XYZ file of C-alpha atoms in Angstrom:
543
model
C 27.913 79.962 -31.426
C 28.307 82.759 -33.962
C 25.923 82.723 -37.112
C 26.639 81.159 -40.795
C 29.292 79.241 -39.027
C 30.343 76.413 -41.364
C 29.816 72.895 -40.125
C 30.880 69.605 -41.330
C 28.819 66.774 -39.474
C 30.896 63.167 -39.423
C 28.984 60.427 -38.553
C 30.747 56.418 -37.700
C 29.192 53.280 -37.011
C 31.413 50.219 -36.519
C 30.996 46.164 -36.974
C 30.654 46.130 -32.880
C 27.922 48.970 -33.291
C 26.046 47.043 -35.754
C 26.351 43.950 -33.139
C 24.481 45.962 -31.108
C 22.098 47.348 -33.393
C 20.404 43.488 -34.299
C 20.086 43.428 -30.492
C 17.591 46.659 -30.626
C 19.668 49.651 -30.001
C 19.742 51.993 -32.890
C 20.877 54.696 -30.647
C 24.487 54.719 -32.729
C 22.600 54.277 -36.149
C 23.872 56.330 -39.413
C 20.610 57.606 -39.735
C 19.902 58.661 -36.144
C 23.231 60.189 -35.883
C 22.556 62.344 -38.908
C 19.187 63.197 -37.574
C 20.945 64.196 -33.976
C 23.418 66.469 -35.367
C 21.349 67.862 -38.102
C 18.906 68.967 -35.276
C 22.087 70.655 -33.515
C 23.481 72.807 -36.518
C 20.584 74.162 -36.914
C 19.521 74.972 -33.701
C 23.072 76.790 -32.972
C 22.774 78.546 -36.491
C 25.125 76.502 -38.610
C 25.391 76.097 -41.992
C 25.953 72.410 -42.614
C 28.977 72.380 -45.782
C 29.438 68.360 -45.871
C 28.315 64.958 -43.953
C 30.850 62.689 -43.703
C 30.100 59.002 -43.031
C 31.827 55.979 -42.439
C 30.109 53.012 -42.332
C 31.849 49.439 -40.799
C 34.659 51.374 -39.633
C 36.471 50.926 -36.662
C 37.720 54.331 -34.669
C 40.804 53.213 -34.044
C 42.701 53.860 -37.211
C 42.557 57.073 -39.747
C 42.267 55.740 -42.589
C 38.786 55.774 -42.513
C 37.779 57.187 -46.137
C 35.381 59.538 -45.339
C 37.387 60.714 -42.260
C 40.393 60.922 -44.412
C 37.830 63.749 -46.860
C 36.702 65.280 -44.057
C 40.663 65.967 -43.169
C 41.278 66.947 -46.774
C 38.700 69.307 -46.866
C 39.433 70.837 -43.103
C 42.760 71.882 -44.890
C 41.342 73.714 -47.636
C 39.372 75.690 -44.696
C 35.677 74.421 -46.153
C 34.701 74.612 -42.694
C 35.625 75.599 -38.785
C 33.715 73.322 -37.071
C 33.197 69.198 -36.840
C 30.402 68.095 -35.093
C 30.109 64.569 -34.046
C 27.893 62.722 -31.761
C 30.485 62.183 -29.280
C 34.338 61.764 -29.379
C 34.395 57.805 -29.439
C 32.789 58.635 -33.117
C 35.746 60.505 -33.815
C 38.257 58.192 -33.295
C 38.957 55.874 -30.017
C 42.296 56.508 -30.536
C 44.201 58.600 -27.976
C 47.153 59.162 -30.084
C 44.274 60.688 -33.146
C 42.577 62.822 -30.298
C 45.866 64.114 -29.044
C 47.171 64.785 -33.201
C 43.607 66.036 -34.207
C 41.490 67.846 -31.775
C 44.680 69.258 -29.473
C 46.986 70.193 -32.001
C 46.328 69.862 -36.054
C 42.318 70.920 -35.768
C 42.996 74.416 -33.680
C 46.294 75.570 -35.839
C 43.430 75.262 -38.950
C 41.098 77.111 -37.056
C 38.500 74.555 -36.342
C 36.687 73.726 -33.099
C 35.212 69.918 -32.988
C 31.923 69.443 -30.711
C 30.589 66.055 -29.145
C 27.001 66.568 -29.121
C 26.102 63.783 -26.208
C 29.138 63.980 -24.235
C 29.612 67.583 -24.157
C 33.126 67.522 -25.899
C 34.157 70.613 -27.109
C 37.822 71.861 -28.090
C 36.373 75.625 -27.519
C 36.198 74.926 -24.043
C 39.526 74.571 -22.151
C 38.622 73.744 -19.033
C 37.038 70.395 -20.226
C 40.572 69.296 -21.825
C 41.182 66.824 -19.624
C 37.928 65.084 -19.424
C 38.374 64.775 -23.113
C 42.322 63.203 -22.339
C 40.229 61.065 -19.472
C 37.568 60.361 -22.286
C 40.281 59.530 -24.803
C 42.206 56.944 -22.776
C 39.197 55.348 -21.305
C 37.649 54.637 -25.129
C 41.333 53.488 -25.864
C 41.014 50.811 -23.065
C 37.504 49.728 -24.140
C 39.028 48.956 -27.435
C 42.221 46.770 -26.351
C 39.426 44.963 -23.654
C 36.849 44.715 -26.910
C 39.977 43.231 -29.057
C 41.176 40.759 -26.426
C 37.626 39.431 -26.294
C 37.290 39.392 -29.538
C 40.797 37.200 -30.317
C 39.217 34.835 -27.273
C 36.118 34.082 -28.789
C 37.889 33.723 -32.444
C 40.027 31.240 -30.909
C 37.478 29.879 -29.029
C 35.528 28.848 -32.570
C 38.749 28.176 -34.415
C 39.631 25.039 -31.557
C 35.591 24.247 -32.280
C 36.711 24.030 -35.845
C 34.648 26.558 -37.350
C 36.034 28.408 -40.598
C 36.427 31.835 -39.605
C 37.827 32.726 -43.300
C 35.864 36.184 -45.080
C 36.077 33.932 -48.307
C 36.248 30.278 -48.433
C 39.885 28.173 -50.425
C 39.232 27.190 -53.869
C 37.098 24.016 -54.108
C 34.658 24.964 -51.334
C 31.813 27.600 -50.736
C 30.387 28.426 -47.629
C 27.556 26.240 -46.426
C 24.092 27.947 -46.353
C 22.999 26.475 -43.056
C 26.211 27.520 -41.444
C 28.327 30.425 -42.828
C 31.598 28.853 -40.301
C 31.581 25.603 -42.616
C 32.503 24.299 -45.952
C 31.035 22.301 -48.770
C 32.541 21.685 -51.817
C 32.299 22.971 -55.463
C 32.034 20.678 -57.640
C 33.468 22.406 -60.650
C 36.614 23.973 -58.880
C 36.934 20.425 -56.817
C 37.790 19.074 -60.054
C 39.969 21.381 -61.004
C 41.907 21.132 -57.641
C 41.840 16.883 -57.650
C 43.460 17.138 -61.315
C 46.067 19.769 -60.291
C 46.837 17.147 -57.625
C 46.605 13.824 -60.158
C 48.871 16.007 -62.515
C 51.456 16.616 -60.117
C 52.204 13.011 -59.132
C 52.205 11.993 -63.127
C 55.736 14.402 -62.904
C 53.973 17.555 -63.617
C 55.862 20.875 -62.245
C 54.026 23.324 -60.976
C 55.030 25.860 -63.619
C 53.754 23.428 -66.095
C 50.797 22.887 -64.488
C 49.865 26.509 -64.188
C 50.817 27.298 -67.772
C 48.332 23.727 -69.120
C 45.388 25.593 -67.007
C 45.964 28.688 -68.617
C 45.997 27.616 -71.862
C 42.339 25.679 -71.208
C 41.332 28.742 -70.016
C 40.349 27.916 -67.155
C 39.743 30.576 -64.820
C 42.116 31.453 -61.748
C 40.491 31.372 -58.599
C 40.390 34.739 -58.371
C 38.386 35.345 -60.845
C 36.253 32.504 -60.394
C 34.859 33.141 -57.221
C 33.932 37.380 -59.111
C 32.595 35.830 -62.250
C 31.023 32.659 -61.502
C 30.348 32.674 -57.413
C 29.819 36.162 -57.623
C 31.398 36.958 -54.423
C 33.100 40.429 -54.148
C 36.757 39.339 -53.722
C 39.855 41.262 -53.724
C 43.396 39.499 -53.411
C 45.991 41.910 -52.386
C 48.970 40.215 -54.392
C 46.721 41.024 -58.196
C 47.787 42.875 -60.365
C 44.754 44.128 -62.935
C 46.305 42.141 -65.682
C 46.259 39.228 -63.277
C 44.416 36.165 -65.193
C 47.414 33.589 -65.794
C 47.565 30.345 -63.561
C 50.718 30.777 -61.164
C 53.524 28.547 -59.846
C 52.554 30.221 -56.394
C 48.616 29.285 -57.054
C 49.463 25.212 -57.529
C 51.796 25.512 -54.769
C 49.602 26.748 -52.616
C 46.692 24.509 -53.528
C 48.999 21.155 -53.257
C 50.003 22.398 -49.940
C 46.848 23.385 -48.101
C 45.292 21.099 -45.730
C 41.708 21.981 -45.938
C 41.363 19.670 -48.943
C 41.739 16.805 -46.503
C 38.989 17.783 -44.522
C 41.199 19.978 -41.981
C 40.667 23.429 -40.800
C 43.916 25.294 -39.846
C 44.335 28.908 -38.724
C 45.102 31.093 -35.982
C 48.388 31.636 -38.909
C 48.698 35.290 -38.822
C 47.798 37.539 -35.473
C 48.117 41.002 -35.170
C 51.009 43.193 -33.686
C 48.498 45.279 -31.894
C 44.750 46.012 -31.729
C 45.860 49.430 -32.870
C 47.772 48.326 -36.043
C 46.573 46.234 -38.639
C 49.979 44.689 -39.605
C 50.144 41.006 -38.362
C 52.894 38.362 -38.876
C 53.083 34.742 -38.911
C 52.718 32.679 -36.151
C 55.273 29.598 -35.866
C 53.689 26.324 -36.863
C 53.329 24.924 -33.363
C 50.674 27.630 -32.763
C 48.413 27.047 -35.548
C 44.908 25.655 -34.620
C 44.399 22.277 -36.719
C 40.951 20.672 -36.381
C 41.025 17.639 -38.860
C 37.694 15.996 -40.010
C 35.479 19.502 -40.257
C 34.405 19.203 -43.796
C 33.967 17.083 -46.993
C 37.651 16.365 -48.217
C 39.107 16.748 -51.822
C 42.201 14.966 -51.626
C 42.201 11.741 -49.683
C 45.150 11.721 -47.080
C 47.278 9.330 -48.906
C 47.032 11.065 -52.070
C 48.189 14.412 -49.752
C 50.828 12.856 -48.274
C 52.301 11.336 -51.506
C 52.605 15.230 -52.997
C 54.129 16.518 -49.859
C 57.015 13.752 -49.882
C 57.272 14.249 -54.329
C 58.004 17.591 -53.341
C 61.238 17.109 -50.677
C 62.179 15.616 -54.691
C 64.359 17.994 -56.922
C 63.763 17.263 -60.333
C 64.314 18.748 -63.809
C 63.155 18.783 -67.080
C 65.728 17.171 -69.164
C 64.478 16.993 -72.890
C 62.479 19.225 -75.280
C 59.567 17.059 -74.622
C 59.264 18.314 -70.835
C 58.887 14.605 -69.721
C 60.435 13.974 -66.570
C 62.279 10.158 -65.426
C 60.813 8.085 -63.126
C 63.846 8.277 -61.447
C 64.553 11.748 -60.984
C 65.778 13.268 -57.741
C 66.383 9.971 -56.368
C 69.145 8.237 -58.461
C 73.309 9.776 -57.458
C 76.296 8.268 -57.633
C 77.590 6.083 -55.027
C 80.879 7.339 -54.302
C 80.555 10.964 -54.914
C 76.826 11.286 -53.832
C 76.198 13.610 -56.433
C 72.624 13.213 -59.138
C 73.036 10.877 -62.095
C 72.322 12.773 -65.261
C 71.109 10.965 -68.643
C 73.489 9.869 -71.231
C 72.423 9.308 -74.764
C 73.406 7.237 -78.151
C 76.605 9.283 -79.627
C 74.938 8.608 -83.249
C 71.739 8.297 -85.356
C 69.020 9.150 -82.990
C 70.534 10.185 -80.237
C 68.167 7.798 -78.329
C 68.363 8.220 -74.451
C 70.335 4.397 -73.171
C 71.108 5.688 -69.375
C 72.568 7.497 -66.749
C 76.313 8.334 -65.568
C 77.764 10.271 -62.804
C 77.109 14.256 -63.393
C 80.637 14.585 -61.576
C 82.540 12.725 -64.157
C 80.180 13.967 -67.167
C 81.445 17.790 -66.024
C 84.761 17.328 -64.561
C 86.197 14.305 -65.870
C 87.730 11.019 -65.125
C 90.087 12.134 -62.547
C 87.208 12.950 -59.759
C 85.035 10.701 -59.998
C 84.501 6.970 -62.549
C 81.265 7.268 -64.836
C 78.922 4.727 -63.000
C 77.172 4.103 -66.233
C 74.081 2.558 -65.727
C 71.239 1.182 -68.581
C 67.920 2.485 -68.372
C 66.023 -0.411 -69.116
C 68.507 -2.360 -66.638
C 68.148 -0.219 -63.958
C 64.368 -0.340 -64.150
C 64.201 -4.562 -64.145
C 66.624 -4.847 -60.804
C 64.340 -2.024 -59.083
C 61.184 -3.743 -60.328
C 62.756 -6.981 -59.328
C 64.039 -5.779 -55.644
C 60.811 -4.117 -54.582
C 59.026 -7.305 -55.615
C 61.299 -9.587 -53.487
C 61.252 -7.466 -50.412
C 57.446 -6.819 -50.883
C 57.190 -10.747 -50.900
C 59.270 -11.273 -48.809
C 58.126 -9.205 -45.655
C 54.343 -9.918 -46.276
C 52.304 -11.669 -48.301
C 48.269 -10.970 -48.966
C 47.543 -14.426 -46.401
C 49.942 -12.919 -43.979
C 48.290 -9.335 -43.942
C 45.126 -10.836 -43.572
C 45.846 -13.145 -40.516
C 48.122 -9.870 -38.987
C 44.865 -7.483 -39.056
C 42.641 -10.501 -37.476
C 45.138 -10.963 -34.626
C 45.353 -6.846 -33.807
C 41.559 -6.521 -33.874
C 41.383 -9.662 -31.315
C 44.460 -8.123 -29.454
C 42.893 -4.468 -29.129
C 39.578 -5.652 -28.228
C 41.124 -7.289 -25.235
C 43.159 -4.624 -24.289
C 41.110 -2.059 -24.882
C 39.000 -3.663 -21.995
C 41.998 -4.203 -19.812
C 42.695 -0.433 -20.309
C 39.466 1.124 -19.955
C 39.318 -1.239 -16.494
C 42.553 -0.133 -14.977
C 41.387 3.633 -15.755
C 38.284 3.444 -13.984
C 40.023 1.704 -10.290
C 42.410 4.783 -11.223
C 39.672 7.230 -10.854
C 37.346 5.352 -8.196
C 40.411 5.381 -6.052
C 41.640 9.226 -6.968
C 37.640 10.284 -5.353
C 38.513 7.880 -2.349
C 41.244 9.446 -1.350
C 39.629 12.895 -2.390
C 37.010 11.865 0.260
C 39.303 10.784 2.860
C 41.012 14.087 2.828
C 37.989 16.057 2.944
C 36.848 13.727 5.976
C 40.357 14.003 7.441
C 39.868 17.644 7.778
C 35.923 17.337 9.157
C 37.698 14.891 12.271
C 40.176 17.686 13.206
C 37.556 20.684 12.828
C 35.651 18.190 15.692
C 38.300 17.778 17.486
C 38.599 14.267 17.042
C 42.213 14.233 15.843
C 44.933 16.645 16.695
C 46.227 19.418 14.635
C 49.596 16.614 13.929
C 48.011 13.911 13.338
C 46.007 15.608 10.435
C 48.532 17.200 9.180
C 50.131 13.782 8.745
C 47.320 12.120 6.972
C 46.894 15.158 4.580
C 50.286 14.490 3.349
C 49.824 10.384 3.356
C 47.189 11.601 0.882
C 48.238 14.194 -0.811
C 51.465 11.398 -1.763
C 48.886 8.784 -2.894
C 46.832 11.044 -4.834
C 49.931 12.565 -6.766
C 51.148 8.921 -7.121
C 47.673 8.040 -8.391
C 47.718 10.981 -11.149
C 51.070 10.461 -12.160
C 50.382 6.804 -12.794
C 46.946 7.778 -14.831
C 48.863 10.574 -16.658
C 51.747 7.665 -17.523
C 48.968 5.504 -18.715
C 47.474 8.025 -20.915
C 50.897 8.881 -22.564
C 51.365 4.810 -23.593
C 48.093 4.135 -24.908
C 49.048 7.511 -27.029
C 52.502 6.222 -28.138
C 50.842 2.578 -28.865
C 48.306 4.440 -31.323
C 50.648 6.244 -33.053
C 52.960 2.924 -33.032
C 49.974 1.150 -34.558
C 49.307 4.161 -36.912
C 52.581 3.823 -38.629
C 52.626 0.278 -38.757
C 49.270 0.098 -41.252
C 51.117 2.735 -43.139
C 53.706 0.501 -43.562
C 51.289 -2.479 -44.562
C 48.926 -0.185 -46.956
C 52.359 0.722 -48.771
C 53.927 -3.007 -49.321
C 49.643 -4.161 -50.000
C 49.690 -2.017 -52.750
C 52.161 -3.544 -54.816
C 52.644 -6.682 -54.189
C 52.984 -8.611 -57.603
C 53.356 -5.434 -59.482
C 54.302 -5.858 -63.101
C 55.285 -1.951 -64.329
C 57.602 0.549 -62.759
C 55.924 4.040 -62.373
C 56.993 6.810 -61.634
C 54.665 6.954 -58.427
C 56.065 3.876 -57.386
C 59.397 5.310 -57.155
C 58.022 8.252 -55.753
C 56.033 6.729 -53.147
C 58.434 3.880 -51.908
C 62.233 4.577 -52.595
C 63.830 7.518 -50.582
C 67.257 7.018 -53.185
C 68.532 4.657 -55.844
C 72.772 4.524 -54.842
C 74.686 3.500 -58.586
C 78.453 1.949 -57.962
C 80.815 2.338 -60.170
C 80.054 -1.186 -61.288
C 77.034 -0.529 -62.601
C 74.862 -1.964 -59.510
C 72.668 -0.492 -57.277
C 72.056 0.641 -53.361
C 67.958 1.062 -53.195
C 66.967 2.963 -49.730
C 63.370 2.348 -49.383
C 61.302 4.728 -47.365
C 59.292 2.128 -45.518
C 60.522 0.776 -42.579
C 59.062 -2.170 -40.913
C 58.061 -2.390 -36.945
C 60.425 -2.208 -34.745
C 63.170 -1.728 -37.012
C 64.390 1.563 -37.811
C 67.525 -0.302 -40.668
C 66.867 1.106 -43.983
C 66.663 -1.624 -46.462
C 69.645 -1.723 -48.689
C 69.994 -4.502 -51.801
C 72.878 -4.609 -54.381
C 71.740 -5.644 -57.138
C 73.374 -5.917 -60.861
C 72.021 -7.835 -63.640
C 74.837 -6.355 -65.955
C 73.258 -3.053 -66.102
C 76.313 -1.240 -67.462
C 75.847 1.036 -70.524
């Protein structure tokens, strides 16, 4: 090597590297890789212009910062040489080797050394080992990748939160960094966004109440008060505001029920950091991992108020109890409210927003009084509620299915176990089947016969277990649904008021004829039955 040649020395050490370096092998360490090359400069008479280092970077991509200054500085000709350790600390790219050390690094004038494994661009007869080299550090990445996605999933179906930074309302638990325990502070916050919501708050509205108590966006919580170094890639630096996208986001998440879901997003390729959504049916959901939030009820009651369109319809931003479920029976289009024509222009009701627009000659007004309308729903939901069950009946129900699934539970677990005990029977005939004819005591026929006779009953045996599995599955969920359906008639039994989470929570749409009367579709539906409930009902409730 000629004298005062100008070097630039770039050292790497990756996340996998530092694996390896809590294990004992500091071989790849920054520091030993500055001390390795250091030693070779200036034993081959180079003047050392620069060190480049990345640190936690993988050698796959190029956008590593200090390789991107070292590639900066190679054009403005600060040096004409790169010495690494080896070439896998260059990049483990083959398509970077191939762009860098073949074409772009010798039209600058710039030969790149690997110290260890004798790299060296100078040297054309070793161009191919360095291809070889190139492809084979390629390969180790896509094999380090795939394990890598294995043993994520792996954790993810164990549950554990594989998350860099935890959803609002939970921290990272001390004792294990792969689960989560809750705030307290921003638990609150996230239990009244919730509570908010199902009083008829939009999520606009919600966002722009929080903002104006100041309190902070999560963002900025977890800087200023968690101090945790976290970037969101959507901020902008003026970023502070609570956002319609924020609430939405937080009212739809699962983990404040106690679930962990991911495996969302995967990448298009180990060599590109781009990744897209996975579909739904390929998300990993492990429910019960954590302290929850929200309790599932409450959850479910904001996912089915949001199927609801609603509007604000007055200055005071005070949404009906009955919006997004009340239309008109004919033309099947939303009610809108109708006030007094003088004075106070106090709000009396609802007609059809088809006549209200277009007039008499497409559809009849279906006027309807507020206070009306609210005594015949209050009134229906009471009679069906009493009607279907009473407290005494609920009772005596739950006391039978306990009895019931105690018994069959036994039954169940009985007929599973002969299942099995006879599925290693014939496992053991077949195996002793084969023993007779390696003796010679049966011929080749008459064991090829039996091994099918088997091979029949033990297919006939799974199929029957698997069939058994499948109805004890569909009986659970059967049962599931039905206490849904009790919890939601228990609840309000006897009441006296008409809420808007009553609505909400029980009627899936309020029909008004042009009569003034009324269609109510509850959501419920009892056992058995898939009918919706339907009750006309007018207690002269025309405006």
């Amino acid at each position: 090597m000629e004298e005062k040649t100008k070097a630039a020395l770039y050292l790497r050490l990756s996340k996998e590297d530092k694996d390896k370096l809590t294990k004992g092998d500091d071989s790849a360490s920054i520091q030993n890789q500055r001390l390795l090359l250091t030693d070779y400069a200036l034993a081959h008479d180079c003047q050392i212009v620069d060190v480049y280092s990345d640190d936690d970077e993988s050698g796959l991509f190029d956008t590593r910062p200090e390789f991107e200054r070292m590639l900066t500085d190679a054009k403005l000709g600060r040096f004409n040489v790169v010495i690494a350790k080896s070439q896998s600390r260059f990049s483990r790219n083959l398509e970077h080797i191939e762009r860098y050390l073949h074409h772009d690094f010798p039209n600058l004038g710039i030969r790149f050394i690997g110290v260890v494994d004798g790299a060296d661009t100078a040297d054309s007869n070793n161009k191919k080992s360095r291809q070889i080299n190139g492809l084979v550090n390629e390969w180790y990445c896509e094999d380090l990748s795939k394990n890598i996605r294995s043993a994520f999933r792996a954790k993810m179906r164990n549950g554990q939160y594989l998350g860099a930074s935890c959803p609002y309302g939970y921290v990272k638990d001390p004792k294990d960094r792969n689960h989560l325990v809750e705030d307290a502070y921003a638990a609150d916050v996230v239990r009244r966004i919730y509570k908010l919501y199902l009083k008829g708050y939009g999520k606009a509205r919600i966002a722009k109440l929080l903002t104006g108590e100041g309190v902070l966006i999560p963002t900025l919580y977890k800087r200023k008060i968690l101090g945790i170094n976290y970037r969101n890639a959507h901020e902008c630096e003026t970023t502070g505001r609570w956002s319609y996208q924020t609430i939405h986001t937080i009212l739809n998440n699962e983990v404040y029920i106690g679930s962990v879901v991911q495996n969302k997003y995967r990448n298009i390729s180990y060599k590109d950091k781009k990744h897209i959504r996975q579909p739904k049916e390929q998300w990993i959901r492990v429910e019960d991992m954590h302290e929850a939030i929200i309790d599932q009820d409450t959850f479910r009651k904001v996912q089915e108020r949001q199927k609801l369109r609603t509007k604000q319809v007055n200055g005071g931003g005070e949404i009906s109890i009955f919006a997004g479920v009340l239309i008109c029976a004919d033309c099947k289009h939303a009610m809108v409210k109708t006030y007094e024509r003088r004075g106070s222009r106090r709000f009396k009701g609802y007609c059809c927003k088809t006549y209200k627009t277009q007039g008499k000659d497409c559809c009849r007004s279906h006027a309807v009084n507020y206070e009306g309308l609210c005594r015949a729903v209050l009134r229906s939901l009471k009679e069906e509620a009493e009607r279907i069950l009473t407290p005494k009946d609920i009772t005596y129900l739950e006391q039978v299915r306990a009895e019931c699934e105690k018994g069959s539970k036994k039954d169940y677990e009985a007929r599973l176990q002969g299942m099995e005990r006879e599925l290693r029977r014939r496992e053991v005939y077949k195996r002793k089947t084969y023993q007779n004819y390696m003796d010679e005591l049966i011929s080749k026929e008459e064991y090829l016969s039996y091994v099918r006779e088997f091979e029949r009953d033990i297919a006939d045996l799974k199929e029957n277990y698997r069939n058994m599995k499948e109805q004890d599955s569909e009986r659970k969920c059967a049962d599931m649904k039905e206490d849904d359906w009790l919890k939601r008639f228990e609840n309000y039994i006897g009441v006296e008021e008409l809420t808007r989470e009553i609505v909400v929570e029980l009627i899936e749409k309020i029909e008004v004829n042009e009569d003034g009367s009324v269609n109510i579709y509850y959501k419920f539906r009892p056992p058995n039955r898939t009918a919706v409930y339907e009750n006309k009902t007018g207690e002269g409730t025309k405006s």
